[in-house]
Short mmCIF file of C-alpha atoms in Angstrom, two decimals:
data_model
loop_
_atom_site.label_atom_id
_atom_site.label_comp_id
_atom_site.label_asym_id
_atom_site.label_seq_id
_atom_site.Cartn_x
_atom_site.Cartn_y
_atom_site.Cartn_z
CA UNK A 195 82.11 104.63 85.51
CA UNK A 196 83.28 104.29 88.69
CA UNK A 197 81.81 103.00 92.50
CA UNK A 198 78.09 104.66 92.79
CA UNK A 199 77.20 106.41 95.70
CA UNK A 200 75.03 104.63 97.73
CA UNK A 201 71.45 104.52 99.30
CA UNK A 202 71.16 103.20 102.84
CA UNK A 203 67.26 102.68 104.72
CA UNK A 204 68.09 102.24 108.51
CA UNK A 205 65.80 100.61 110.33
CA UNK A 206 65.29 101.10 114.21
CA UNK A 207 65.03 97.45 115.66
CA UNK A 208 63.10 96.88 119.47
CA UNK A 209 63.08 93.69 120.80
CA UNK A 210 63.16 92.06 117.31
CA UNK A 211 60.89 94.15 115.31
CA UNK A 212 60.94 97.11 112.93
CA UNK A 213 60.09 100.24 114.47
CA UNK A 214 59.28 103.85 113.14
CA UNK A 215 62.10 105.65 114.85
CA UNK A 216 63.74 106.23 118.20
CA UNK A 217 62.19 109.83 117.54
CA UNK A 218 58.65 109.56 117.46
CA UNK A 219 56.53 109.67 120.74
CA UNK A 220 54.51 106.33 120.03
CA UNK A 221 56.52 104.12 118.90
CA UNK A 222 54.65 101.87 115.97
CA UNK A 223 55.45 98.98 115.17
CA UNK A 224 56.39 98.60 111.40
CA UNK A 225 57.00 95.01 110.96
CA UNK A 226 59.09 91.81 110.68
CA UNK A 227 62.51 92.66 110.26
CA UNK A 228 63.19 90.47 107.21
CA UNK A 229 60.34 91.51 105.50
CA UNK A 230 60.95 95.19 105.48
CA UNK A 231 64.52 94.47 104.86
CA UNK A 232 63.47 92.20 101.84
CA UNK A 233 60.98 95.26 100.44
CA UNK A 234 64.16 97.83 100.62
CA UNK A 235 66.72 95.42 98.42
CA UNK A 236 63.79 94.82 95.96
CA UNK A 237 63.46 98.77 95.58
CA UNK A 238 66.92 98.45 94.98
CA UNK A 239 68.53 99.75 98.41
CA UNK A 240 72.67 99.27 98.42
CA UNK A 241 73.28 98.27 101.96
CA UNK A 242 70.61 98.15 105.31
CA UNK A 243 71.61 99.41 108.21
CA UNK A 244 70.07 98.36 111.60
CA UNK A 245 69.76 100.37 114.68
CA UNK A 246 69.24 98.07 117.53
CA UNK A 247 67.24 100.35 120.47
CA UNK A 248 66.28 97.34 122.18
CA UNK A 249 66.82 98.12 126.13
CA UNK A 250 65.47 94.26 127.80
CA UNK A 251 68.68 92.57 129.02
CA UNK A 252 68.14 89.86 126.36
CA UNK A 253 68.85 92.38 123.72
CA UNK A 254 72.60 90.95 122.46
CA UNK A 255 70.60 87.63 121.59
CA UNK A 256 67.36 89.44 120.39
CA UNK A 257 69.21 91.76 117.58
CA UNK A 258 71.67 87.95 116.94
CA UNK A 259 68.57 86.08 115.74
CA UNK A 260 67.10 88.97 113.72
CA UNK A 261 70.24 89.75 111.83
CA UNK A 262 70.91 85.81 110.70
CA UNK A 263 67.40 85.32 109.59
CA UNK A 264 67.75 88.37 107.60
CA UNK A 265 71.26 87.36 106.07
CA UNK A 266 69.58 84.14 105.12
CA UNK A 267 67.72 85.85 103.14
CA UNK A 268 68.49 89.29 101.99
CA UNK A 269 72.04 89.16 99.87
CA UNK A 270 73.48 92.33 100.38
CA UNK A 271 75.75 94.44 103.05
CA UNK A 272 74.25 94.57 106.63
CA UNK A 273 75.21 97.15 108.33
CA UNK A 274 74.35 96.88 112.59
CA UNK A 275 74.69 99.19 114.89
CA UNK A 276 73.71 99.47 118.90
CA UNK A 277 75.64 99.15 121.95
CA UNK A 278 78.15 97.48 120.97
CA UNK A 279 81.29 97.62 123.26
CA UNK A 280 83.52 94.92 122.39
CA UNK A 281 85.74 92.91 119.57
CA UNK A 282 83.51 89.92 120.97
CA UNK A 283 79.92 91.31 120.28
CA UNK A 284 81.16 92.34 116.79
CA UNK A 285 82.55 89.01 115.89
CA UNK A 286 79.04 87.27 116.91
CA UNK A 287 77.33 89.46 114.73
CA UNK A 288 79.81 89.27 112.11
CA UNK A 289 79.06 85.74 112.52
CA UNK A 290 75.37 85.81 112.66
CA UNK A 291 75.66 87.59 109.12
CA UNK A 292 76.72 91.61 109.46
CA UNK A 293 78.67 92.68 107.48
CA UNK A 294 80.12 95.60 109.22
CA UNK A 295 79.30 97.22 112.23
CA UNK A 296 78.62 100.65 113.73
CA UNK A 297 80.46 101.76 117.13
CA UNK A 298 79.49 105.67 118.48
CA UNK A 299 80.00 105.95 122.34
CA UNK A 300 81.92 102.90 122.68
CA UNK A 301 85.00 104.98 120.31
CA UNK A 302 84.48 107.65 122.72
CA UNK A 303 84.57 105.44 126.06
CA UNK A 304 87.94 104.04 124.53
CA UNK A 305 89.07 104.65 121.41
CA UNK A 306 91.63 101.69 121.59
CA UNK A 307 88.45 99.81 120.78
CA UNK A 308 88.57 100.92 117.19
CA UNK A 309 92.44 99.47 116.85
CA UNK A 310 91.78 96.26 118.40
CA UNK A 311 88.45 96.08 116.58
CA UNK A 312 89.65 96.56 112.75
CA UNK A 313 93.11 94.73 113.82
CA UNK A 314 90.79 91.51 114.30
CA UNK A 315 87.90 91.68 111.70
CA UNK A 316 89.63 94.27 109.06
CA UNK A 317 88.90 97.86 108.40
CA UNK A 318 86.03 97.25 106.18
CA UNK A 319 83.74 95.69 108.54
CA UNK A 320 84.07 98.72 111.10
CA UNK A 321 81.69 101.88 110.55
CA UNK A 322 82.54 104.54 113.06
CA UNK A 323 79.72 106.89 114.02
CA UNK A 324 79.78 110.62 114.84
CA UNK A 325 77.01 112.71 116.09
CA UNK A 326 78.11 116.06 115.72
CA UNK A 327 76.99 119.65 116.75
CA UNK A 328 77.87 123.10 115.55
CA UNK A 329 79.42 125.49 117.84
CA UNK A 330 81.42 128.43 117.87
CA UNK A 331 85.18 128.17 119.28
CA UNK A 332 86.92 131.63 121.36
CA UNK A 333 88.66 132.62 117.85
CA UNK A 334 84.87 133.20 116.72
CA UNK A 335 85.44 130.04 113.93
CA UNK A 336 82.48 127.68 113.38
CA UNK A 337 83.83 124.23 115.07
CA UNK A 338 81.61 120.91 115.59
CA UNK A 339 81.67 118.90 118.50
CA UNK A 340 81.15 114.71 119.06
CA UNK A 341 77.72 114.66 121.03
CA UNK A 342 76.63 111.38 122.30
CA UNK A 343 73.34 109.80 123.71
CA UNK A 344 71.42 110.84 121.16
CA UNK A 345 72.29 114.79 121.35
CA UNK A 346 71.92 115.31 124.99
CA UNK A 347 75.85 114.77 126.54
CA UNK A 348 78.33 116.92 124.98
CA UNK A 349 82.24 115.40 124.86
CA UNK A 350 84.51 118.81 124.23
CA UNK A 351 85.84 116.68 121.32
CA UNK A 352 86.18 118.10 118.01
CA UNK A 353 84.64 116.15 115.65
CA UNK A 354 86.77 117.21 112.29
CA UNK A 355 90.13 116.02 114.89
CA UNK A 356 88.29 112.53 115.77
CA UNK A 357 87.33 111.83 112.21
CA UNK A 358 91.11 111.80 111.55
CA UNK A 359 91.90 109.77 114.98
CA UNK A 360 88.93 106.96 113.79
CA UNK A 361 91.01 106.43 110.34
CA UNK A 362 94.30 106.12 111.54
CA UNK A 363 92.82 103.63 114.24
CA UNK A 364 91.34 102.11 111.36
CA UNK A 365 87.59 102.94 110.94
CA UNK A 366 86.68 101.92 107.12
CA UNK A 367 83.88 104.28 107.20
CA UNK A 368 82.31 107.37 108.67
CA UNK A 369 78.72 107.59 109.22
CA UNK A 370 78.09 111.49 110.12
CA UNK A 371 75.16 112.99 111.74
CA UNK A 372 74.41 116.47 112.44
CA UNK A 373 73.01 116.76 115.87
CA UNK A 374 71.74 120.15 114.59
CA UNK A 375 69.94 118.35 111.73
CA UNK A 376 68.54 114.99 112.46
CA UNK A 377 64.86 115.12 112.55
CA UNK A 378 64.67 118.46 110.88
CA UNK A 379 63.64 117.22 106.94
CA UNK A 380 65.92 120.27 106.80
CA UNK A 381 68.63 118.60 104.82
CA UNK A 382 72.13 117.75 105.86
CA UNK A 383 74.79 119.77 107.48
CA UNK A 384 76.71 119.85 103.81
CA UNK A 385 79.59 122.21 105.52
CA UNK A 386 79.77 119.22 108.44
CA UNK A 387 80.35 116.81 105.75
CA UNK A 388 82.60 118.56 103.40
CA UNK A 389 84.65 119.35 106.14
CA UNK A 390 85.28 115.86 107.36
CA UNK A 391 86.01 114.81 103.73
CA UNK A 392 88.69 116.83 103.04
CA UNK A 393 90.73 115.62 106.10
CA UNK A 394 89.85 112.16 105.34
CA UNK A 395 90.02 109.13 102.28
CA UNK A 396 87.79 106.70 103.79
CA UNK A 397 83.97 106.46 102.73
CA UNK A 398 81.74 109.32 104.71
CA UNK A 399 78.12 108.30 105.01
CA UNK A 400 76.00 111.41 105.37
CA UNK A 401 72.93 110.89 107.75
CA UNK A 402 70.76 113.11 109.90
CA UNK A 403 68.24 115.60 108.34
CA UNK A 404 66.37 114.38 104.81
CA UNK A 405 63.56 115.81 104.02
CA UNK A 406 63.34 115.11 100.72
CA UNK A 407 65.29 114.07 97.54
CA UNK A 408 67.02 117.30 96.47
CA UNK A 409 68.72 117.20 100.25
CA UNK A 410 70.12 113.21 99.34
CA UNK A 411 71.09 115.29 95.92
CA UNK A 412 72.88 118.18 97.81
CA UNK A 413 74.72 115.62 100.01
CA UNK A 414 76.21 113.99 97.67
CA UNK A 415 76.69 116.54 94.92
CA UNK A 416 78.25 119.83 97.17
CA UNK A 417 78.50 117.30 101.22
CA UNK A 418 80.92 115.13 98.87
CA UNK A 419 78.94 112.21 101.06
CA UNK A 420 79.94 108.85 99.26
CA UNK A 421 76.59 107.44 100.56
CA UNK A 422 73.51 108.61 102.11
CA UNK A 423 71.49 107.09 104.71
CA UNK A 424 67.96 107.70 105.75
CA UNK A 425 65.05 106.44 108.08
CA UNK A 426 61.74 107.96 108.35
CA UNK A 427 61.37 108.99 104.38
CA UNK A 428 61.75 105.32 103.64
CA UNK A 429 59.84 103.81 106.61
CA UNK A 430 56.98 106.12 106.02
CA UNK A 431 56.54 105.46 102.16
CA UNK A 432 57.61 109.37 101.48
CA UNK A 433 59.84 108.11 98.54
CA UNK A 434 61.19 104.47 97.53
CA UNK A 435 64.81 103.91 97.14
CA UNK A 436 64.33 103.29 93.64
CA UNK A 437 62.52 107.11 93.32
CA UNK A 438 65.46 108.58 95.06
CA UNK A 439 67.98 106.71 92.36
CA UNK A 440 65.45 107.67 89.55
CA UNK A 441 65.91 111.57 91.09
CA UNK A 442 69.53 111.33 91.47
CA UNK A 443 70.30 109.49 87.92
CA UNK A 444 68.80 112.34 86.03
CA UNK A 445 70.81 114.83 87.91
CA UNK A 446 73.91 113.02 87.09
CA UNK A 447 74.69 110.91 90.07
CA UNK A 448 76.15 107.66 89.74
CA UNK A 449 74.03 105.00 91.31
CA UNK A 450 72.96 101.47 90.54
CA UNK A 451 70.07 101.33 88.95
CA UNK A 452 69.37 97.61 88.00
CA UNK B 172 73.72 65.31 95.71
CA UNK B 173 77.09 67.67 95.32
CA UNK B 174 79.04 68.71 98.33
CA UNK B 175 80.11 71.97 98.14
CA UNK B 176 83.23 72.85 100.13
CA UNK B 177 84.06 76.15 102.01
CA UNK B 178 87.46 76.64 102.77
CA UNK B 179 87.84 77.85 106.03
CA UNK B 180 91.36 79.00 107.07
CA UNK B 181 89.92 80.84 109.72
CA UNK B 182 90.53 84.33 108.10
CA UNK B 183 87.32 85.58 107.44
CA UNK B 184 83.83 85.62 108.36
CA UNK B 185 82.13 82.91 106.15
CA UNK B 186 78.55 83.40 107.19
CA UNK B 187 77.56 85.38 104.31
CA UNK B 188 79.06 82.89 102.20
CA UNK B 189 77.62 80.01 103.59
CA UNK B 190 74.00 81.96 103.71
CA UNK B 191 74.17 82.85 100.08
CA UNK B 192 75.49 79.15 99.27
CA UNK B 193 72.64 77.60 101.12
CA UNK B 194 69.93 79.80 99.37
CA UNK B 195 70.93 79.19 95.73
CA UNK B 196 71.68 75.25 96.56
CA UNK B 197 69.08 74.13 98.77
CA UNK B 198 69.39 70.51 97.43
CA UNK B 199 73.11 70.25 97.53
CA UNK B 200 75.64 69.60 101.15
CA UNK B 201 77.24 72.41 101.81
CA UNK B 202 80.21 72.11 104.47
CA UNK B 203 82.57 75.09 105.82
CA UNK B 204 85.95 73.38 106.22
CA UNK B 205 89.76 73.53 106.99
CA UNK B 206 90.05 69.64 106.76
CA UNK B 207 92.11 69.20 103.83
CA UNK B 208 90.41 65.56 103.55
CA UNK B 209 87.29 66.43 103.37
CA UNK B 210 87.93 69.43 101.15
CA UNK B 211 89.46 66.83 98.36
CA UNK B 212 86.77 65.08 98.68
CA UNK B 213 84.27 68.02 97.79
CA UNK B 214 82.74 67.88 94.31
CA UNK B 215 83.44 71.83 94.12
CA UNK B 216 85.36 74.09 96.10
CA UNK B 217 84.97 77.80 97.57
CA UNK B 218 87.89 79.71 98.55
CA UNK B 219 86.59 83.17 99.94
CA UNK B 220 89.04 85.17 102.28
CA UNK B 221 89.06 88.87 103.91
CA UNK B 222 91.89 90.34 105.43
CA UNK B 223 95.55 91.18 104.69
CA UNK B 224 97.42 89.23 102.52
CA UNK B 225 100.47 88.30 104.63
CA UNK B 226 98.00 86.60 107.33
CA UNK B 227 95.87 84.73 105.06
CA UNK B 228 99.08 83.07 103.55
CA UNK B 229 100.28 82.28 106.50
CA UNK B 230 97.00 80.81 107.93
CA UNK B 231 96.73 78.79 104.91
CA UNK B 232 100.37 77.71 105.69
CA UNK B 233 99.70 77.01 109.22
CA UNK B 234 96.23 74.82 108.51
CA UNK B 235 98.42 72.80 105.75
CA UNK B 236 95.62 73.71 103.04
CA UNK B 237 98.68 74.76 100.38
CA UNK B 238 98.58 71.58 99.02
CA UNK B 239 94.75 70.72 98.83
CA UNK B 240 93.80 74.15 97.37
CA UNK B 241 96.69 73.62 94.47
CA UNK B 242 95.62 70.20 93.93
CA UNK B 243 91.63 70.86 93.68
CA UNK B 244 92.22 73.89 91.90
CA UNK B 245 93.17 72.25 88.72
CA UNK B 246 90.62 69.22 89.36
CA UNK B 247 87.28 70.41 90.00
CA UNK B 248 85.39 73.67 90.19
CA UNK B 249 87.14 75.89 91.74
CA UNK B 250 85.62 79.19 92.63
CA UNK B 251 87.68 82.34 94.43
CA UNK B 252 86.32 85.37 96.16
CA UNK B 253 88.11 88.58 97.18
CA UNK B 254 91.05 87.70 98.71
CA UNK B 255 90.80 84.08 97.66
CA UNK B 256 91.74 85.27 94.44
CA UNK B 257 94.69 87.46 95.11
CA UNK B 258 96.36 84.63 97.10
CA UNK B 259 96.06 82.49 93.85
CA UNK B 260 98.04 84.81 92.38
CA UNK B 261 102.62 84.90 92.11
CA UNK B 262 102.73 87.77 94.62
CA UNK B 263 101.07 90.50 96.59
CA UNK B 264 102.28 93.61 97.02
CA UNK B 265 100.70 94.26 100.70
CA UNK B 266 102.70 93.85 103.55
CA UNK B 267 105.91 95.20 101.70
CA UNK B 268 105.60 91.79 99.74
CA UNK B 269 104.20 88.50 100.09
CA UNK B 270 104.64 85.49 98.47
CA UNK B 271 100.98 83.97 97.18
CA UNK B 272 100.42 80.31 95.86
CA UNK B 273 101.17 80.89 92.24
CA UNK B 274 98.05 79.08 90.96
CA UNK B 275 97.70 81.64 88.53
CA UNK B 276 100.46 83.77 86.74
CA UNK B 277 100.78 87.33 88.08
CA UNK B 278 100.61 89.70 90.52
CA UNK B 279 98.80 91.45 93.33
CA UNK B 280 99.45 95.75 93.22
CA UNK B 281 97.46 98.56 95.31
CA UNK B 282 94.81 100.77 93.83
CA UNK B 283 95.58 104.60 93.61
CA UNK B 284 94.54 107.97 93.29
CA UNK B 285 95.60 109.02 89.62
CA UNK B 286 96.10 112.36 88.39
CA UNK B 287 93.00 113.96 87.92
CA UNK B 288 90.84 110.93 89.36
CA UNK B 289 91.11 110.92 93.05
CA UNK B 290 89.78 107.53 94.93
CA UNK B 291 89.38 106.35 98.28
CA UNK B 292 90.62 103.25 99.29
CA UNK B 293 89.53 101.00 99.81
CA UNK B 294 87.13 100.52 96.71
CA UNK B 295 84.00 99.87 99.14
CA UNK B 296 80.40 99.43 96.94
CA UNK B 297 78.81 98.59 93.95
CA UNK B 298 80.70 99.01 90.80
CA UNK B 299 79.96 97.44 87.00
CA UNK B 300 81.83 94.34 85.70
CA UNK B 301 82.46 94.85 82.14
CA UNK B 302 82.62 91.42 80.53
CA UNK B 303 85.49 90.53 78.51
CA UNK B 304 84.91 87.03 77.18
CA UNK B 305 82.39 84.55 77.09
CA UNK B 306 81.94 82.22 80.07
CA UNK B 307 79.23 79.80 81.89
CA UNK B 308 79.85 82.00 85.12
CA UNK B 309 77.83 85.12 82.92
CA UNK B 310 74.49 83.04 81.87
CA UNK B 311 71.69 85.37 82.66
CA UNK B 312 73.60 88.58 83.14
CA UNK B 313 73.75 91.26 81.77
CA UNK B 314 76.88 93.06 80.73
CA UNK B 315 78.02 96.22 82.99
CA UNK B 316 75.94 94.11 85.88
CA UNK B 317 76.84 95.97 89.32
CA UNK B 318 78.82 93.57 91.98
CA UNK B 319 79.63 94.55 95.76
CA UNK B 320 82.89 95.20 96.10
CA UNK B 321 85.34 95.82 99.41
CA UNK B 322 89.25 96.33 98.37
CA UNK B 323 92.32 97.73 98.16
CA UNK B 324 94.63 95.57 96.18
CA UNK B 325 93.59 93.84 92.83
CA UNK B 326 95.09 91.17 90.54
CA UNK B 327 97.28 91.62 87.56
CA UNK B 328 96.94 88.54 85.73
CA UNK B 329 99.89 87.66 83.18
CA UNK B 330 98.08 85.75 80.80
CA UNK B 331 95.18 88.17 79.87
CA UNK B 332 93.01 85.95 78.17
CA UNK B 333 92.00 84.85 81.78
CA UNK B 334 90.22 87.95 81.89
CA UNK B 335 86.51 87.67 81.91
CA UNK B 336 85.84 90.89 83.82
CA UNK B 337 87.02 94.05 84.40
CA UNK B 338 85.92 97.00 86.82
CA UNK B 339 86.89 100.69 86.52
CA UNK B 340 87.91 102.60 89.66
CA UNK B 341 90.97 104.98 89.56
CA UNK B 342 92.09 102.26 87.10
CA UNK B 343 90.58 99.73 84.82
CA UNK B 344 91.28 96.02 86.83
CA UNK B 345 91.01 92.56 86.27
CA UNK B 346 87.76 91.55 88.75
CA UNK B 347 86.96 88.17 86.88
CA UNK B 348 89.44 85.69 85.57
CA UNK B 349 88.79 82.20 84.70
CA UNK B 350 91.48 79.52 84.15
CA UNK B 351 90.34 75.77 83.30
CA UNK B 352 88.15 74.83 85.85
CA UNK B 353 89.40 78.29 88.23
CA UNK B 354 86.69 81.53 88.24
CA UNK B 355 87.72 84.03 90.45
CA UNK B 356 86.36 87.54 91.53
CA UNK B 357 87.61 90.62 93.15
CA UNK B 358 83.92 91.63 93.85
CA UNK B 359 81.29 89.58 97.03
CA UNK B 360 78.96 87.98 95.02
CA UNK B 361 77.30 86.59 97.97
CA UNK B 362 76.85 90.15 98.51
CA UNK B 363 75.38 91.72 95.52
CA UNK B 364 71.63 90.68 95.60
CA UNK B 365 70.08 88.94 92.69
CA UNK B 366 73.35 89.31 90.21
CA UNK B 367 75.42 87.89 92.89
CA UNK B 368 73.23 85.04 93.71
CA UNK B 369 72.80 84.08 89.78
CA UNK B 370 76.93 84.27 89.66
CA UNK B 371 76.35 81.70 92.72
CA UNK B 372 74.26 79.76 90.92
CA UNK B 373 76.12 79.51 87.38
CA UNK B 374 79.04 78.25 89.43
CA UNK B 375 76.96 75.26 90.91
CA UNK B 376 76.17 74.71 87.45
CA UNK B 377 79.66 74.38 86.11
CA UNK B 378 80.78 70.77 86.17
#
């Protein structure tokens, strides 16, 4: 027995409330924060992540009060992610009740940020996430790049190189998307993943791409993921967390069943 | 009514403490505090911590709290989380050494990739605690219960019939130890959903 790998719902937060997904053309509203995140740790989910897409200029505050009236009540990790740009906003959420947090374009914007941030609050409470595209470099070799904005603005960084620059700066985790991938239901980008694992030996979340449970099974089995993370098959009743554990228990994954 | 004290030396983020505290104890005064008065004057004491070793010593040092956390931990219940465990230990091993408070006999060493069984570090997730002896702190669960954990060093406690727990990862480790009136754990138990929070509430129990 060792550490299981973990399931992670992420839920896309707007001005307070649970939403289906940045993706989807009308956005619906799919309901109070703390009581979705409350259904996902009864099915047995190992962490929640948040996504905060809120754009009103009260947003810091908005996504403040919704992650310490979830901490109150939901007892384990919170993951938030969002805009964030500064040691400052993570210690208030730290302080509201996150756990860790997630930082994508800030990194890129300045990549001391990463440093400074896990210098003041410790590695473990900073998630570092990398949207990441396929493309072919001049010697003809397959190559991904750091995307940000969602896909659309392109960096010229290499994202296998950055990986490596987020853990010496001191990123405790890596949560990887394939820009290729996300909103597919095609499955992960399993070479994406294996190749950032075997340059780095801190935690790689896999994200971007589920469909259903044999891709969560191929991420973790042959993507080496240490955790997977996924929105819309949770949020729109496809599977429970506890039917993806069931699935991956009997093909010999380690998770927590309880 | 008890009071229930959280140390604060101002090296980690209590909130999740505090939260989980609140919710098992509704009828009891919980305070977050670094006064060492109003710590000994706590019915029961939590020492949680986050961090590297070398700074939580000498935050401890600098808020004069050596003294207050020696004393209460031999008078009263006396619970330690994470890194408030390894500093009750002889000695840590991070930060090419540091000296601990030497509540409890032993040492602090890093977890490693073995031979054939490579890890990452640090141990981040849920993991089973195997018990090891009887105690008040396991009423209502069950053995090979999962607990959060987030680490990369773990205790090596001389006397091993402190050991109540132990967790597996690149090594078996000592992630429960109780002393008298001392429980400590490697794991967040104010973290680790309904096990956690009965863990939480066994403690309050405990007089």
């Amino acid at each position: 027995m060792t550490v299981t790998k973990r399931i992670i719902p992420c839920l896309d937060v707007d001005n307070g409330r649970v939403v289906k997904g940045i993706k989807f053309v009308n956005i619906k509203d799919a309901g109070d924060p703390v009581e979705v995140a409350k259904k996902y740790n009864d099915q047995g989910a190992d962490e929640i992540t948040f996504l905060d897409i809120t754009a009103s200029s009260d947003k810091r505050k908005t996504i403040l009060n919704v992650v310490e009236k979830v901490a109150s009540q939901v007892f384990i990790p919170l993951t938030v992610g969002g805009g964030i740009s500064s040691v400052s906003d993570i210690r208030s959420l730290l302080n509201s009740g996150a756990d860790k947090i997630t930082i994508n374009t800030a990194a890129i914007n300045n990549p001391a940020l990463i440093s400074e941030a896990s210098q003041a609050v410790g590695n473990q409470c900073i998630v570092v996430a990398i949207d990441a595209k396929r493309t072919i470099n001049t010697s003809n070799k397959l190559e991904w790049e750091i995307y940000t904005h969602g896909g659309r603005n392109p960096t010229g960084i290499n994202a296998i190189e950055w990986a490596e620059n987020m853990e010496n700066r001191g990123a405790g985790e890596l949560l990887v998307t394939s820009m290729d991938k996300d909103g597919t239901k095609e499955g992960f980008d399993l070479e994406l993943m294996q190749a950032i694992n075997n340059k780095v030996n801190i935690p790689i979340i896999a994200s971007g791409g589920v469909g259903n449970l044999d891709h969560l099974y191929e991420g973790i089995s042959i993507g080496q993921a240490d955790a997977v993370l996924a929105a819309s098959i949770f949020h729109f009743g496809t599977y429970t967390v506890q039917e993806v554990k069931n699935y991956l228990s009997k093909k010999g994954i380690n998770v927590r069943i309880t | 009514m008890k009071t229930i004290a959280i140390i604060d030396y101002g090296m980690s983020n209590l909130s999740s403490v505090v939260k989980a505290i609140e919710y098992i104890a509704p009828n009891e005064k919980v305070i977050v505090s670094s006064n060492a008065v109003e710590i000994d004057n706590s019915d029961k004491i939590i020492f949680p911590g986050q961090g590297a070793a070398k700074n939580c010593m000498k935050s401890i040092y600098e808020k004069k709290l050596e003294g207050v956390i020696k004393k209460n931990s031999k008078e009263k219940p006396f619970l330690g989380i994470c890194m408030g465990m390894q500093v009750l230990m002889d000695f840590s091993d991070e930060n090419n050494g540091t000296q601990c408070l030497s509540v409890i006999k032993g040492k602090v060493e890093k977890l490693k990739s073995q031979k054939n069984n490579k890890i990452k570090i640090p141990h981040m997730g849920w993991n089973k605690i195997i018990k090891k002896n009887d105690h008040p702190i396991w009423h209502n669960i069950k053995d090979g219960s999962f607990f959060y954990f987030v680490h990369s060093y773990y205790i090596n406690p001389l006397e091993k019939s402190t050991i109540i727990g132990e967790t597996e990862y690149g090594k078996i480790f000592s992630s429960v130890i109780a002393k008298n009136n001392i429980i400590a754990i490697q794991g967040h138990p104010e973290k680790s959903s309904d096990v956690g929070l009965q863990f939480l509430k066994n403690f309050i129990r405990i007089n």
